[in-house]
Coordinates of C-alpha atoms and ligand atoms in Angstrom, one line a residue:
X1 CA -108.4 -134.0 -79.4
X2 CA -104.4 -134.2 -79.9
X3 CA -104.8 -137.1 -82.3
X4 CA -107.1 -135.5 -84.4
X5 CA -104.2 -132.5 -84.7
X6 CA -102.0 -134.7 -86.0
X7 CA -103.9 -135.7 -88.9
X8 CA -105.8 -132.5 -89.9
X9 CA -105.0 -133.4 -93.6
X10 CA -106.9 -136.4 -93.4
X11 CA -110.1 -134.7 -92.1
X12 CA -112.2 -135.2 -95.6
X13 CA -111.2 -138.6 -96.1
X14 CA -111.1 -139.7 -92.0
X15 CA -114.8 -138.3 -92.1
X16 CA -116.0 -140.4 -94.8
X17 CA -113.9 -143.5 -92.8
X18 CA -115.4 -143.6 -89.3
X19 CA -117.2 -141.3 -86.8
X20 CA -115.9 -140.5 -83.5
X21 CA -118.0 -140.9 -80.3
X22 CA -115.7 -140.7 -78.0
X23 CA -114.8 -136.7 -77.4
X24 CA -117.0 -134.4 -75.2
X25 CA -117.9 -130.7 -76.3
X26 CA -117.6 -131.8 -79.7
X27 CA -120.0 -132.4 -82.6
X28 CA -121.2 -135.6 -83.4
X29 CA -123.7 -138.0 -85.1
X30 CA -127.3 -139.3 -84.7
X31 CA -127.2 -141.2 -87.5
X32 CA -124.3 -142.7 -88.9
X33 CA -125.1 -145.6 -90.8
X34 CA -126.8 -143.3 -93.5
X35 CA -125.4 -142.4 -96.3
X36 CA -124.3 -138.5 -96.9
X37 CA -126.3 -136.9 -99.9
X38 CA -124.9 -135.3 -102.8
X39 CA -126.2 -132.2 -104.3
X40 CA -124.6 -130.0 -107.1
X41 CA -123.5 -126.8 -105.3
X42 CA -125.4 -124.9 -108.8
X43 CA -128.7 -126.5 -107.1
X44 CA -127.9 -125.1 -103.9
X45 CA -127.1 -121.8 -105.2
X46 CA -130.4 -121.7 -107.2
X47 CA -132.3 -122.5 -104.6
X48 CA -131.3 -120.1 -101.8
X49 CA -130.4 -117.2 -103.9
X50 CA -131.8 -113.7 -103.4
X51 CA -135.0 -113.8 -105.7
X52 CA -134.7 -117.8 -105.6
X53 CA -137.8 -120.0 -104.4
X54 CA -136.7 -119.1 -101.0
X55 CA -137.1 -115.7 -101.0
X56 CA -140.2 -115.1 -98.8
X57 CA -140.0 -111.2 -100.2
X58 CA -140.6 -108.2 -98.1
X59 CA -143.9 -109.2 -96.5
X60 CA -145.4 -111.0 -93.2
X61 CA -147.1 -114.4 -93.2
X62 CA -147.5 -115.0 -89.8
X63 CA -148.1 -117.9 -88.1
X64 CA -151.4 -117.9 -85.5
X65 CA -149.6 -119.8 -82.1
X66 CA -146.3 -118.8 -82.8
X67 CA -145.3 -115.6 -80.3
X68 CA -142.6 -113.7 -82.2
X69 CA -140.5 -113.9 -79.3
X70 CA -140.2 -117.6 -79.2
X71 CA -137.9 -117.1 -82.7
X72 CA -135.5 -114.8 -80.7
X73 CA -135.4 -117.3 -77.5
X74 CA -135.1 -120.0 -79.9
X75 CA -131.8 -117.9 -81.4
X76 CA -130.6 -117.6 -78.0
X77 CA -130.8 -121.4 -77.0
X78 CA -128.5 -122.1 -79.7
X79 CA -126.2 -119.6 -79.1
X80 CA -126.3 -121.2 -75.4
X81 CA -125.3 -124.7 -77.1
X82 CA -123.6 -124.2 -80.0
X83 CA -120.2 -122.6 -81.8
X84 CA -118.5 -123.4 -84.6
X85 CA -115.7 -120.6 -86.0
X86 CA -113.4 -123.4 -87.4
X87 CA -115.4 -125.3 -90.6
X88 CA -115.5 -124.5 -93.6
X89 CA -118.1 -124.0 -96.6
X90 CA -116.3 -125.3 -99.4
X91 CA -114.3 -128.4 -97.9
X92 CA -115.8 -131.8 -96.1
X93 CA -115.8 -130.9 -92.6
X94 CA -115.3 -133.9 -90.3
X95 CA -118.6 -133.8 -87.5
X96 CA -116.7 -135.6 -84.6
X97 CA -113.2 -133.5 -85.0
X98 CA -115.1 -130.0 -85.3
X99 CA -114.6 -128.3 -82.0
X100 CA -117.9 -127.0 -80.2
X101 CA -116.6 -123.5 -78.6
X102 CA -119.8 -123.7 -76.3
X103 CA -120.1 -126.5 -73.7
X104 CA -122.6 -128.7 -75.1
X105 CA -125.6 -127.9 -72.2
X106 CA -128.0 -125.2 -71.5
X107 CA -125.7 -123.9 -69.2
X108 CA -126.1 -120.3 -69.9
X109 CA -122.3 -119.9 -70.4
X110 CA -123.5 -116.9 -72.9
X111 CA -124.7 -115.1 -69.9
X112 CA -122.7 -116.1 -67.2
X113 CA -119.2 -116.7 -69.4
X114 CA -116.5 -118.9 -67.5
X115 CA -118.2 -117.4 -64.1
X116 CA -116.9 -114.9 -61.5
X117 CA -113.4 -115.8 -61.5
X118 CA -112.6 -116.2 -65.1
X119 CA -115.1 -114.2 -66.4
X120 CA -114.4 -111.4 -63.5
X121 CA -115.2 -108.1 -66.1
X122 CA -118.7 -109.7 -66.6
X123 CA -119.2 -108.8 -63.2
X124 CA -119.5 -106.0 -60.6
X125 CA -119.4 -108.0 -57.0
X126 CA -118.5 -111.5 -57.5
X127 CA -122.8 -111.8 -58.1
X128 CA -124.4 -109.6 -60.1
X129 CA -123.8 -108.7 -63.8
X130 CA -122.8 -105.9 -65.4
X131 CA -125.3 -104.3 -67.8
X132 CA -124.9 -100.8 -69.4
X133 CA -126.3 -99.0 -66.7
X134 CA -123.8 -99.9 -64.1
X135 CA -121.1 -100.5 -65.9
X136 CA -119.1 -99.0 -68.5
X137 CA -121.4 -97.7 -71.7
X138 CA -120.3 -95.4 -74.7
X139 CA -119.3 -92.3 -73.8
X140 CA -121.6 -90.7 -76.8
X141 CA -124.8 -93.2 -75.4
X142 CA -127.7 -91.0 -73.5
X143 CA -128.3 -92.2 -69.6
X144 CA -131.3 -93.0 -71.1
X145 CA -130.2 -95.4 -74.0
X146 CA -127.6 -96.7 -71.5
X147 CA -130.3 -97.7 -69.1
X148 CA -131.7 -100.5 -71.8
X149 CA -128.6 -101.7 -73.1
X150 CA -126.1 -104.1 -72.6
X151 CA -122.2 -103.3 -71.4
X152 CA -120.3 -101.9 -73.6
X153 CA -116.2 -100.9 -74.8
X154 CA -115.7 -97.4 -76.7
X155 CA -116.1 -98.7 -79.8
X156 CA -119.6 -100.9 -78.9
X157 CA -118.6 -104.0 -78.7
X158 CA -121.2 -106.0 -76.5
X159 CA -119.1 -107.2 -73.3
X160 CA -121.5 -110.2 -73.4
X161 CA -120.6 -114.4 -72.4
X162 CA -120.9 -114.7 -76.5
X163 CA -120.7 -112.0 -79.2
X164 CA -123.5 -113.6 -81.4
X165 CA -126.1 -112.5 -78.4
X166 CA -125.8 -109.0 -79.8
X167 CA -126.3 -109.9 -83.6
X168 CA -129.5 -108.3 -83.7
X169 CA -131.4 -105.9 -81.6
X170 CA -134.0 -108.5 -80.3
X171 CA -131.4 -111.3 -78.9
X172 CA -129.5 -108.5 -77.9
X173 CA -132.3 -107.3 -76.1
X174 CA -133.0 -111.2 -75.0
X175 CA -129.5 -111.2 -73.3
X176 CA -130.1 -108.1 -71.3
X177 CA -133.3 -109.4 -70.2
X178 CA -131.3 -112.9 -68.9
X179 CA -129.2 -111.0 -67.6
X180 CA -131.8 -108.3 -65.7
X181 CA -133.3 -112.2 -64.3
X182 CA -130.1 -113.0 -63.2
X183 CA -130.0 -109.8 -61.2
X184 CA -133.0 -109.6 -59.4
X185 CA -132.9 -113.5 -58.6
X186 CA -129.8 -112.9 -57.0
X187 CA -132.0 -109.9 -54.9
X188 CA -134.6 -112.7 -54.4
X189 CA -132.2 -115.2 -53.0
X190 CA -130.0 -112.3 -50.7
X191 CA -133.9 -111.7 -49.1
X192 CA -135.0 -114.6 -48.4
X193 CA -131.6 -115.7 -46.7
X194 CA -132.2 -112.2 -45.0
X195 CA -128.3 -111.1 -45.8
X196 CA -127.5 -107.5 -44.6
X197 CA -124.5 -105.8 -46.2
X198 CA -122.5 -106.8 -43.6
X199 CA -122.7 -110.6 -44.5
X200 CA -122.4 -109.8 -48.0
X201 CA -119.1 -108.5 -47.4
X202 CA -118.2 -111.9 -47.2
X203 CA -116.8 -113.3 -50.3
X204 CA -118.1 -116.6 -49.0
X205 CA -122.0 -115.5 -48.5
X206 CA -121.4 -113.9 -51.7
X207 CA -120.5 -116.8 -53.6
X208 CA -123.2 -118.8 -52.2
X209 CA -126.0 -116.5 -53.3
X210 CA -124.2 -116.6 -57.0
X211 CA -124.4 -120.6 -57.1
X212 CA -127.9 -120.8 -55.7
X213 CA -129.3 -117.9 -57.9
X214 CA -127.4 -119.3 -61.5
X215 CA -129.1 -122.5 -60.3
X216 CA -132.8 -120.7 -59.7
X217 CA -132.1 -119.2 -63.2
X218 CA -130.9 -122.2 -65.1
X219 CA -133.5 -124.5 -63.7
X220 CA -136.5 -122.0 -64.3
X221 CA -134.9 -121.8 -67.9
X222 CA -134.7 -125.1 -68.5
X223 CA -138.3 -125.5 -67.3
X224 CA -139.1 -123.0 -69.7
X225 CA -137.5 -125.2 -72.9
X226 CA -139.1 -128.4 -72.0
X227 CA -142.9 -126.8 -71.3
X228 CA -143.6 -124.0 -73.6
X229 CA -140.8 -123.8 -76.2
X230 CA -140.3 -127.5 -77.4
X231 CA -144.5 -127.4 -77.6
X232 CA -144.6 -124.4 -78.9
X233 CA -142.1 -125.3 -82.3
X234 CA -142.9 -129.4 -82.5
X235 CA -146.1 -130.0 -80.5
X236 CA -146.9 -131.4 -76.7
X237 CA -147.5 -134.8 -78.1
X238 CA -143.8 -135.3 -79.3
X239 CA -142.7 -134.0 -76.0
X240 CA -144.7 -136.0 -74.0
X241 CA -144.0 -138.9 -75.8
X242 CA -140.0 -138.3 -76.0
X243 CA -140.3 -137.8 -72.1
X244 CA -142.4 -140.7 -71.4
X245 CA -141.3 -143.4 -73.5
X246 CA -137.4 -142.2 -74.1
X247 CA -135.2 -140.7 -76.3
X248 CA -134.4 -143.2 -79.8
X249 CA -131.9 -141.7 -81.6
X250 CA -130.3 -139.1 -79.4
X251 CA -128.4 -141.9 -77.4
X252 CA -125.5 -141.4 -76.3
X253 CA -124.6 -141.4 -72.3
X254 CA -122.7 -137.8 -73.0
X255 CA -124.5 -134.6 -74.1
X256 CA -123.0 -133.8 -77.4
X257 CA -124.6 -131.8 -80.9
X258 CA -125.3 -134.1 -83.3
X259 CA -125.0 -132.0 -86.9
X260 CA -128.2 -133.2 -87.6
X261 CA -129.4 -130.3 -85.3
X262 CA -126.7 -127.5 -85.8
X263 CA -126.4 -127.6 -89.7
X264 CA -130.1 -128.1 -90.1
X265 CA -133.2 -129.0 -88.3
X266 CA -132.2 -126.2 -85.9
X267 CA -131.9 -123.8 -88.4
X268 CA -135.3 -124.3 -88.8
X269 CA -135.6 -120.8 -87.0
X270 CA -134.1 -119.0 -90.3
X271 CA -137.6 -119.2 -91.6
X272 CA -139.5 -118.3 -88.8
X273 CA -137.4 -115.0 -88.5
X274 CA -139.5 -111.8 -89.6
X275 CA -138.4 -109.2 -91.9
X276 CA -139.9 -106.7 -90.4
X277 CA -141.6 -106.5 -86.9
X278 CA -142.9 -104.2 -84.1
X279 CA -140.9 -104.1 -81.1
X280 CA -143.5 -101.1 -79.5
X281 CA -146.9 -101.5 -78.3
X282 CA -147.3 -97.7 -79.7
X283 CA -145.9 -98.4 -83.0
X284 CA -148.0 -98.4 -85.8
X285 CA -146.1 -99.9 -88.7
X286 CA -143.3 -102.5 -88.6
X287 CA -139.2 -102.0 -89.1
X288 CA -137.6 -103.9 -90.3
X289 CA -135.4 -106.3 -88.4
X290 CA -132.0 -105.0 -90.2
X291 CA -133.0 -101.3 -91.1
X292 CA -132.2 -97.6 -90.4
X293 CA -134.1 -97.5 -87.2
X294 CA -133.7 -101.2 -85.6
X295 CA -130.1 -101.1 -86.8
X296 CA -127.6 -103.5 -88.7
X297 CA -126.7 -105.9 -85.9
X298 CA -123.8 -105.8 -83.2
X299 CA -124.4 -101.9 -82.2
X300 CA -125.5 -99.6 -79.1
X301 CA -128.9 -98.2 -78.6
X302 CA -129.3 -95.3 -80.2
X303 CA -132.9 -94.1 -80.5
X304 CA -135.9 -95.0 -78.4
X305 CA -137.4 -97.0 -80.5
X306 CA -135.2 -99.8 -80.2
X307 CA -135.6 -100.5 -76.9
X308 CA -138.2 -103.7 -76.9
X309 CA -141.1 -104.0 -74.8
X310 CA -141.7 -107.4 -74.5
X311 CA -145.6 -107.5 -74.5
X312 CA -145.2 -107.7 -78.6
X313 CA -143.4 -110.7 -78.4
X314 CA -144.5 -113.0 -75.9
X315 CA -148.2 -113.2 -74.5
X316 CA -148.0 -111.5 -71.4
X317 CA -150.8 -109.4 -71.6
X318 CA -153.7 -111.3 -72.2
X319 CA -156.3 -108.6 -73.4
X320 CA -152.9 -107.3 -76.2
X321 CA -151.5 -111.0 -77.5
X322 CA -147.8 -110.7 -79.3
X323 CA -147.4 -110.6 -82.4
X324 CA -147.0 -114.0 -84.3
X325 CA -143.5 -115.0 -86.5
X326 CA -144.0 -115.9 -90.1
X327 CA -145.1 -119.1 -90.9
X328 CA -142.4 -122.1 -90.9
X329 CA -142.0 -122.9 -94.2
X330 CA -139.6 -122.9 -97.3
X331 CA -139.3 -119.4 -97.0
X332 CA -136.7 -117.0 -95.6
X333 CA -137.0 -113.0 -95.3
X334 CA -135.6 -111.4 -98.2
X335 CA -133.3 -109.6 -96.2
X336 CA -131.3 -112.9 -94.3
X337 CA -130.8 -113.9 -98.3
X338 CA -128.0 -110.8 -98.3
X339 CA -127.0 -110.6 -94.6
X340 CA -125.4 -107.1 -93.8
X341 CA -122.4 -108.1 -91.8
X342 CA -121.0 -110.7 -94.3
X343 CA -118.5 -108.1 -96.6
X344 CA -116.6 -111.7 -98.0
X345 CA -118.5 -114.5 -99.4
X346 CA -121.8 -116.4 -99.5
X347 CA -124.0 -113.8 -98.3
X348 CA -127.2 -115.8 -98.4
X349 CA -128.3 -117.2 -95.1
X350 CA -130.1 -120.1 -97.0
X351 CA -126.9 -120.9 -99.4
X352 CA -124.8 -121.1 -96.3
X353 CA -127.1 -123.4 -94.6
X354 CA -127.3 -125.8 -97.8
X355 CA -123.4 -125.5 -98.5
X356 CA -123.1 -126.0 -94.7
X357 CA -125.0 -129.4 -94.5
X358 CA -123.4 -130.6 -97.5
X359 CA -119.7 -130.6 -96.2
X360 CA -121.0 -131.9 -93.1
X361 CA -122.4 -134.9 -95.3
X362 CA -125.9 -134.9 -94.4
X363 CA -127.8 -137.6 -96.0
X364 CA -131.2 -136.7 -97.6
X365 CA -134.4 -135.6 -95.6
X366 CA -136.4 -138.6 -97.1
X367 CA -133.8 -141.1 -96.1
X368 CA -134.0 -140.3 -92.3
X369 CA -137.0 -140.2 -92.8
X370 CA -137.6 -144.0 -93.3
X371 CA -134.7 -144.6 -91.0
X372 CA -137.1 -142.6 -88.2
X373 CA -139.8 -144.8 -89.0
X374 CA -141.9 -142.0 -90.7
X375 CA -145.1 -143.7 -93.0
X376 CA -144.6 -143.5 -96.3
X377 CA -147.7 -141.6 -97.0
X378 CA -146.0 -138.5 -95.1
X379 CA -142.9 -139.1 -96.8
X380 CA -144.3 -138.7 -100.5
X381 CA -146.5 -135.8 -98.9
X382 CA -143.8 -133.8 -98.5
X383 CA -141.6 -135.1 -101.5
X384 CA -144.5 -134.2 -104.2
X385 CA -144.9 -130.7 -102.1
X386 CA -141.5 -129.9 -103.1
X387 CA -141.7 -127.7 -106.0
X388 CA -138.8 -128.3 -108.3
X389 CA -139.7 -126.5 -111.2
X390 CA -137.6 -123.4 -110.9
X391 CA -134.4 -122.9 -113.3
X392 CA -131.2 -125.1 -111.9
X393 CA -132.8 -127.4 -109.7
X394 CA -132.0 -131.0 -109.8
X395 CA -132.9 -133.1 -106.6
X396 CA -132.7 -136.7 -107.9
X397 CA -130.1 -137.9 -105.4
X398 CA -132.1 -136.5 -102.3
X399 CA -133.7 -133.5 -100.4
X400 CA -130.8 -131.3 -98.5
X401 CA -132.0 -132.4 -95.1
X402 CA -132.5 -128.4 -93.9
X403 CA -134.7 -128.0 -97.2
X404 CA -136.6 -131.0 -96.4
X405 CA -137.5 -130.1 -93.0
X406 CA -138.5 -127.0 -94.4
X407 CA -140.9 -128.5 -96.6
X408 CA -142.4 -130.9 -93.5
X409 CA -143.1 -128.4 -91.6
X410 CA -144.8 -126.4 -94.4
X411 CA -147.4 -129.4 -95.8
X412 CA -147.5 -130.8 -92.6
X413 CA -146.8 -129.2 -89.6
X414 CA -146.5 -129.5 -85.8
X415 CA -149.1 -132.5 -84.4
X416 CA -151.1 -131.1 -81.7
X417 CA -153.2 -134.4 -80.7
X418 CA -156.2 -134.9 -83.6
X419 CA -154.5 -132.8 -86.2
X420 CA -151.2 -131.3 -88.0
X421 CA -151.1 -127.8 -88.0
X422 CA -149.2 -127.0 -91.1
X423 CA -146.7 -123.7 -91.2
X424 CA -146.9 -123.9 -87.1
X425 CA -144.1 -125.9 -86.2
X426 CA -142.0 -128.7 -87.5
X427 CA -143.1 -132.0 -88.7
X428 CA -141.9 -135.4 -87.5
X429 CA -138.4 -135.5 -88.7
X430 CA -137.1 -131.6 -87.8
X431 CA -139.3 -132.1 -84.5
X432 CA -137.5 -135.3 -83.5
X433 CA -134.4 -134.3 -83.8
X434 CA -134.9 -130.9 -82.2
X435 CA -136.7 -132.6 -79.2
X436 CA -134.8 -135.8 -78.9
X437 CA -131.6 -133.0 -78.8
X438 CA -132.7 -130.4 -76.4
X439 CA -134.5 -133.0 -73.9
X440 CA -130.8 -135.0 -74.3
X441 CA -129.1 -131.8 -73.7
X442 CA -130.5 -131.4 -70.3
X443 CA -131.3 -134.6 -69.1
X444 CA -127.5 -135.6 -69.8
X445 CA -126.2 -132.5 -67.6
X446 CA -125.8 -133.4 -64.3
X447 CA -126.3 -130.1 -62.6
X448 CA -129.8 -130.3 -64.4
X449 CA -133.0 -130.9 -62.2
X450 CA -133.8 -133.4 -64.8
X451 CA -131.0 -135.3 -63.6
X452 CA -131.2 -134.0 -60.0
X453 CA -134.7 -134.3 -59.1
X454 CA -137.1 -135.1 -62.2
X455 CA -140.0 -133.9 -59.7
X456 CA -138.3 -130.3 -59.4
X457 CA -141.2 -127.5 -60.2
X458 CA -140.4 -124.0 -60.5
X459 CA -140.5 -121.8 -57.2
X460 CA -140.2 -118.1 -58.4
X461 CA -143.6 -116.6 -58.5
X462 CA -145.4 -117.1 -62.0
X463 CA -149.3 -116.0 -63.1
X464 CA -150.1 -119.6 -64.0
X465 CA -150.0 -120.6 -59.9
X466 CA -147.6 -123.7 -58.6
X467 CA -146.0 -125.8 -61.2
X468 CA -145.8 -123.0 -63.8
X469 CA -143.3 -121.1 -65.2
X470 CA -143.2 -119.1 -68.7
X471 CA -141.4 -116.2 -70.4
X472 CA -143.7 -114.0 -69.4
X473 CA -143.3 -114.7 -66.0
X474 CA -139.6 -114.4 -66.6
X475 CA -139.6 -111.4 -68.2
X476 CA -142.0 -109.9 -65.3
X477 CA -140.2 -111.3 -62.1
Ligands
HEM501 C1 -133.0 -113.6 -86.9 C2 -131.9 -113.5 -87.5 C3 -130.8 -114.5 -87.6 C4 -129.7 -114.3 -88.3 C5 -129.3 -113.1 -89.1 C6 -128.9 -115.6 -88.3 C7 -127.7 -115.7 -88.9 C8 -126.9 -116.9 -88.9 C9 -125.7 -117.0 -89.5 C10 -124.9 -116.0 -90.4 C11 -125.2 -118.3 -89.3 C12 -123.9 -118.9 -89.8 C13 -124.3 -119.6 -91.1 C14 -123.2 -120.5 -91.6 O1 -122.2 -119.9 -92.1 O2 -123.3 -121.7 -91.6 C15 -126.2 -118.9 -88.4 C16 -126.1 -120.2 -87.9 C17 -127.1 -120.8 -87.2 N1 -128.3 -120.3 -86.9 FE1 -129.0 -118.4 -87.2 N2 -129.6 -116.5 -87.5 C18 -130.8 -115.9 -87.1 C19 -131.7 -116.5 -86.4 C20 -131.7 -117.8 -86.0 C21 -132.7 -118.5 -85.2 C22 -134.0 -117.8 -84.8 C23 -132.3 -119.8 -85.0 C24 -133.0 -121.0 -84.3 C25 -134.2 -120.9 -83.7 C26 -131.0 -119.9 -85.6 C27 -130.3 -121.1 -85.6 C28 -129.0 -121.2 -86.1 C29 -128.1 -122.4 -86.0 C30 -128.5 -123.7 -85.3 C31 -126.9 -122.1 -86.6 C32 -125.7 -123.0 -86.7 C33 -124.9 -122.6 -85.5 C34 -123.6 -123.4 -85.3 O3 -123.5 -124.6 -85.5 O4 -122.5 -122.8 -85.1 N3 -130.7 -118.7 -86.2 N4 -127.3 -118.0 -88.2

């Protein structure tokens, strides 16, 4: 990165020049050779305003295969790959010289931080660690309240592998319940060594139990994203075929984030989100997801009912299903249009996204499109779906490639086989890259049993029998 330091007033201009493919942990490209698209930041703004056509209101459309969970996990797998506290909205932001603050793999550094050396405070013997119930909590928390939540200092500040994991209560909740499966994994793999505490005493023995349970957890993880999220959001046909016959675009020998993913197809999740939601088999009515009783983000338990039970949001119970996230569409909550936390600035989530692709110079959704090989008919599908009659739109140089996706997956939807399933997952250009990324992601990390042994299968019990492994059975283990 040192020559990139030297030149940081060239950044606009160096992005427009050439793209770097050289540097790992960084951002990067999956298609270069397309031009970026221009749209007038007034078009953005009317579009993703409060009250805008994005505004999905105060209501639920929800999906029907969609477990609201899968939105939260989904949150949480980017918070795994991605950070980016250095660009800026309102100046070109140069992909390759953008620093990635996460590694770029499903390594579960949000859980497990820098590990047991450098991350020592995250745990409490070198193999476990710490949530609120064994290590320090506010002093004002109940035992109760403790007992569900994660570590926190005096003033309640998560003491998590990466602060975003506690931006709302259900990731938040997510992170405790990776971190609970990193517990009693560890337990799993100290009894079936059959280690007493007299071996454990070694900081040797305990160091080996560490490595081989973070390995039981990441792999069973992993196996998790490839077999029922990536079908779940674009469809087991796109996954079988991305496995079977290669990646196409996502080609590069390194694991990287190509912006294609992080400032848009993968913020395809922004729509999915709820406004409001259950997180009680005994509630009757929903809260919402930033409200009085849920709370505003980043804070303790404080109530019962925040503590989620996680049969209402993924199906573990088959006689109670979860419930399902909105529908995947153009649409965003009403409330993630005037986030709470941001006191300075563009507070709509949408805006931010729009702004965001457009200093990253994203060309147009239509234009990858071709470049993917999409057929035209699809293409003009989704072009005459897009509705641009409201006040201060003007489109004519492209689709903002998060806002096309959008659109895909609303006219046309996740392909199951036969059909489309429109609203239930993303279409063939979001999917693609979303796929093509994650698969890349962990088939380029060599501590990965897709690079260790493609014929791994998951050995922690599951209700599905041998060769199965799902949320549910994580969250139950
Ligand atoms: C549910 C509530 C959520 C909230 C309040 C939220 C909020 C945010 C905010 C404020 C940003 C930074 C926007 C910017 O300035 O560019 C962001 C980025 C992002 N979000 Fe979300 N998000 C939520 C859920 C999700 C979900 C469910 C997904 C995916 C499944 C997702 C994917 C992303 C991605 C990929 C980024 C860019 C990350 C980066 O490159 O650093 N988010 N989100």
């Amino acid at each position: 990165m040192s020559h990139h330091h030297g030149m940081t007033f060239l950044h606009g201009i160096q992005a427009m020049c050439k793209h770097d493919t050289t540097h790992e942990g960084r951002f990067g490209r999956m298609f270069p050779n397309l031009p970026p698209c221009y749209t007038h930041p007034s078009t953005l703004q009317a579009l993703g305003k409060k009250g805008g056509p994005m505004d999905g209101g105060l209501g639920r459309n929800p999906t029907t295969t969609i477990p609201m969970g899968m939105v939260f996990f989904g949150q949480f797998i980017d918070h795994d790959i991605t950070l980016d506290t250095t660009s800026s909205l309102d100046r070109v932001n140069d992909a390759d010289a953008t620093q990635n603050f996460r590694t770029p793999s499903l390594d579960l550094d949000c859980i497990y931080g820098a590990g047991p050396e450098a991350s020592n405070y995250l745990y409490r013997n070198g193999m476990h660690l710490y949530t609120a119930k064994e290590g320090t909590a506010l002093s004002t928390q109940s035992n109760q309240h403790r007992n569900h939540d994660l570590t926190r200092t005096a003033d309640g500040t998560a003491v998590i592998g990466d602060p975003r994991n506690d931006e709302n209560r259900i990731v938040s909740q997510i992170q405790l319940a990776m971190i609970n499966f990193h517990n009693h994994v560890v337990d799993h793999v100290i009894s079936e060594h059959g280690y007493n505490a007299n071996d454990l005493k070694k900081s040797s023995v305990r160091k080996e139990v560490y490595e081989e349970a973070r390995q039981l957890v990441t792999w069973h993880y992993h196996w998790i994203v490839i077999n029922e999220f990536l079908p779940v959001m674009v469809g087991q046909p796109l996954v079988n075929k991305t496995l079977g016959q290669g990646r196409k675009f996502y080609t590069r020998n390194r694991g990287y984030i190509p912006i294609e993913f992080s400032a848009a197809a993968y913020r395809f999740g922004h729509s999915l989100a709820p406004q409001k939601l259950k997180v009680q088999k005994a509630q009757t009515h929903d809260f919402e997801l930033f409200g009085a009783t849920l709370g505003f983000g980043f804070s303790p338990i404080t109530d019962n009912k925040q503590v989620v039970e996680w049969e209402v949001m993924f199906d573990i119970d088959p006689a109670n299903p979860a419930q399902r996230t909105d529908k995947l569409d153009t649409k965003l909550p009403s409330d993630l249009l005037a986030l709470p936390f941001i006191q300075e600035g563009e507070n709509s989530l949408a805006t931010r996204n729009l702004l965001r692709g457009q200093s990253f110079l994203l060309p147009a959704g239509e234009n990858m499109a071709a470049q993917m090989g999409v057929d035209q008919v699809t293409i003009d599908k989704v072009l005459n779906h897009i509705d641009t009659s409201a006040p201060g739109l003007d489109f004519s140089n492209g689709v903002p490639l998060w806002y096309y996706i959008l659109a895909e997956a609303e006219c046309v939807g996740k392909n199951v086989g036969n059909a489309n399933q429109p609203g239930e997952g993303l279409g063939p250009v979001g999917g693609t890259i979303i796929c093509e990324t994650l698969l890349g992601l962990i088939e380029l990390d060599s501590t990965s049993f897709m690079s260790q042994n493609r014929n791994w299968q998951p050995t922690l019990p599951s209700t599905g029998g041998p060769g199965t492994f799902t949320m549910a059975d994580l969250l139950t283990f």
